[in-house]
PDB file of C-alpha atoms in Angstrom:
ATOM      1  CA  MET A   1       0.000   0.000   0.000  1.00 88.00           C
ATOM      2  CA  PHE A   2       1.140   3.538  -0.640  1.00 90.00           C
ATOM      3  CA  ILE A   3       0.892   6.065   2.160  1.00 93.00           C
ATOM      4  CA  LEU A   4       1.907   9.642   2.717  1.00 94.00           C
ATOM      5  CA  ILE A   5       3.300  10.536   6.129  1.00 97.00           C
ATOM      6  CA  THR A   6       3.422  14.175   7.170  1.00 97.00           C
ATOM      7  CA  TYR A   7       4.573  15.617  10.446  1.00 97.00           C
ATOM      8  CA  ASP A   8       4.917  18.876  12.284  1.00 96.00           C
ATOM      9  CA  ILE A   9       7.382  18.832  15.160  1.00 96.00           C
ATOM     10  CA  ASN A  10       7.593  21.809  17.512  1.00 96.00           C
ATOM     11  CA  VAL A  11      11.327  22.501  17.402  1.00 95.00           C
ATOM     12  CA  THR A  12      11.055  25.350  19.907  1.00 94.00           C
ATOM     13  CA  SER A  13       9.982  22.963  22.667  1.00 84.00           C
ATOM     14  CA  LYS A  14      12.385  20.952  24.783  1.00 82.00           C
ATOM     15  CA  ASN A  15      14.160  18.288  22.685  1.00 93.00           C
ATOM     16  CA  GLY A  16      12.247  19.405  19.578  1.00 95.00           C
ATOM     17  CA  GLN A  17      15.252  19.256  17.246  1.00 96.00           C
ATOM     18  CA  SER A  18      16.090  15.778  18.503  1.00 96.00           C
ATOM     19  CA  ARG A  19      12.517  14.570  17.961  1.00 97.00           C
ATOM     20  CA  LEU A  20      12.520  16.063  14.465  1.00 97.00           C
ATOM     21  CA  ARG A  21      15.681  14.152  13.513  1.00 97.00           C
ATOM     22  CA  LYS A  22      14.333  10.911  14.987  1.00 97.00           C
ATOM     23  CA  VAL A  23      11.016  11.196  13.156  1.00 98.00           C
ATOM     24  CA  ALA A  24      12.771  11.897   9.842  1.00 97.00           C
ATOM     25  CA  LYS A  25      15.134   8.958  10.367  1.00 97.00           C
ATOM     26  CA  ILE A  26      12.222   6.578  10.979  1.00 97.00           C
ATOM     27  CA  CYS A  27      10.376   7.818   7.894  1.00 97.00           C
ATOM     28  CA  VAL A  28      13.401   7.637   5.595  1.00 95.00           C
ATOM     29  CA  ASN A  29      13.766   3.951   6.490  1.00 96.00           C
ATOM     30  CA  TYR A  30      10.361   3.261   4.909  1.00 95.00           C
ATOM     31  CA  GLY A  31      10.060   5.678   2.018  1.00 93.00           C
ATOM     32  CA  GLN A  32      11.298   8.725   0.187  1.00 92.00           C
ATOM     33  CA  ARG A  33      11.243  12.314   1.334  1.00 93.00           C
ATOM     34  CA  VAL A  34       9.235  14.415  -1.113  1.00 91.00           C
ATOM     35  CA  GLN A  35       9.195  17.609   0.952  1.00 91.00           C
ATOM     36  CA  ASN A  36      10.819  18.610   4.232  1.00 93.00           C
ATOM     37  CA  SER A  37       8.258  16.916   6.465  1.00 96.00           C
ATOM     38  CA  VAL A  38       6.515  14.708   3.912  1.00 95.00           C
ATOM     39  CA  PHE A  39       7.341  11.113   2.964  1.00 96.00           C
ATOM     40  CA  GLU A  40       5.858   8.769   0.373  1.00 92.00           C
ATOM     41  CA  CYS A  41       6.086   5.159   1.531  1.00 93.00           C
ATOM     42  CA  LYS A  42       5.264   1.761   0.072  1.00 91.00           C
ATOM     43  CA  VAL A  43       4.520  -0.484   3.061  1.00 93.00           C
ATOM     44  CA  THR A  44       2.455  -3.420   4.188  1.00 94.00           C
ATOM     45  CA  GLU A  45      -0.284  -3.067   6.782  1.00 94.00           C
ATOM     46  CA  ALA A  46       2.066  -4.603   9.376  1.00 96.00           C
ATOM     47  CA  GLU A  47       4.826  -2.140   8.500  1.00 96.00           C
ATOM     48  CA  LEU A  48       2.391   0.749   8.780  1.00 96.00           C
ATOM     49  CA  LEU A  49       1.442  -0.317  12.304  1.00 97.00           C
ATOM     50  CA  LYS A  50       5.140  -0.585  13.161  1.00 97.00           C
ATOM     51  CA  ILE A  51       5.889   2.888  11.772  1.00 97.00           C
ATOM     52  CA  LYS A  52       2.965   4.422  13.652  1.00 97.00           C
ATOM     53  CA  LYS A  53       4.139   2.857  16.925  1.00 97.00           C
ATOM     54  CA  LYS A  54       7.736   4.011  16.422  1.00 98.00           C
ATOM     55  CA  LEU A  55       6.660   7.552  15.576  1.00 98.00           C
ATOM     56  CA  GLU A  56       4.170   7.761  18.456  1.00 97.00           C
ATOM     57  CA  ASP A  57       6.966   6.741  20.824  1.00 97.00           C
ATOM     58  CA  VAL A  58       9.109   9.665  19.605  1.00 97.00           C
ATOM     59  CA  ILE A  59       6.736  12.608  19.318  1.00 97.00           C
ATOM     60  CA  ASP A  60       5.350  14.814  22.048  1.00 95.00           C
ATOM     61  CA  LYS A  61       1.594  14.454  21.573  1.00 95.00           C
ATOM     62  CA  GLU A  62       1.012  17.807  23.272  1.00 95.00           C
ATOM     63  CA  THR A  63       3.065  19.826  20.760  1.00 95.00           C
ATOM     64  CA  ASP A  64       3.735  17.650  17.670  1.00 96.00           C
ATOM     65  CA  SER A  65       1.478  16.069  15.055  1.00 97.00           C
ATOM     66  CA  LEU A  66       1.536  13.195  12.577  1.00 97.00           C
ATOM     67  CA  ARG A  67      -0.778  12.568   9.619  1.00 97.00           C
ATOM     68  CA  PHE A  68      -1.090   9.402   7.537  1.00 96.00           C
ATOM     69  CA  TYR A  69      -2.788   9.444   4.125  1.00 93.00           C
ATOM     70  CA  ARG A  70      -3.572   6.224   2.244  1.00 91.00           C
ATOM     71  CA  LEU A  71      -2.866   6.911  -1.424  1.00 86.00           C
ATOM     72  CA  GLY A  72      -4.013   3.590  -2.865  1.00 76.00           C
ATOM     73  CA  ASN A  73      -2.393   1.552  -5.591  1.00 72.00           C
ATOM     74  CA  ASN A  74      -2.757   4.160  -8.349  1.00 69.00           C
ATOM     75  CA  TYR A  75      -1.080   6.904  -6.340  1.00 68.00           C
ATOM     76  CA  ASP A  76       1.047   8.045  -9.293  1.00 65.00           C
ATOM     77  CA  LYS A  77      -2.117   9.018 -11.187  1.00 68.00           C
ATOM     78  CA  LYS A  78      -3.362  11.019  -8.189  1.00 67.00           C
ATOM     79  CA  VAL A  79      -0.171  12.959  -7.454  1.00 70.00           C
ATOM     80  CA  LYS A  80       0.887  15.852  -9.679  1.00 70.00           C
ATOM     81  CA  HIS A  81       4.316  17.366  -9.118  1.00 66.00           C
ATOM     82  CA  ILE A  82       5.515  20.804 -10.177  1.00 71.00           C
ATOM     83  CA  GLY A  83       8.966  22.185  -9.463  1.00 75.00           C
ATOM     84  CA  ALA A  84      12.140  20.924  -7.828  1.00 74.00           C
ATOM     85  CA  LYS A  85      12.843  17.688  -5.967  1.00 66.00           C
ATOM     86  CA  GLN A  86      11.732  15.124  -8.507  1.00 65.00           C
ATOM     87  CA  THR A  87      11.165  11.716  -6.952  1.00 62.00           C
ATOM     88  CA  TYR A  88      11.286   8.159  -8.209  1.00 58.00           C
ATOM     89  CA  LYS A  89       8.400   5.765  -8.727  1.00 62.00           C
ATOM     90  CA  PHE A  90       8.506   2.895  -6.257  1.00 56.00           C
ATOM     91  CA  ASP A  91       7.943   0.218  -8.885  1.00 61.00           C
ATOM     92  CA  ASP A  92      10.504   1.502 -11.386  1.00 59.00           C
ATOM     93  CA  PRO A  93      13.905  -0.199 -11.434  1.00 56.00           C
ATOM     94  CA  MET A  94      16.667   1.778  -9.736  1.00 46.00           C
ATOM     95  CA  ILE A  95      20.064   1.975 -11.363  1.00 51.00           C
ATOM     96  CA  LEU A  96      22.861   2.867  -8.970  1.00 48.00           C
TER      97      LEU A  96
END
């Protein structure tokens, strides 16, 4: 399944910068960053539950927020991109 994870971490609060780095590190392990606080991820239902748990353990629920959007299987037809930071399609072969 394709999901979009977005987050807003209050970096002015205590340990905010640390939480921000931890959240980004968790997200980058499951998908690609498409904007500063936005990740596109291809995950299973079990992986999604794991990600949610990891992120909930990091954030401060009083000052930070997480959002999860299910994009469905035809996400590439639903997402239009304009400008910098082109991304790759998950199902395309990657040449390194």
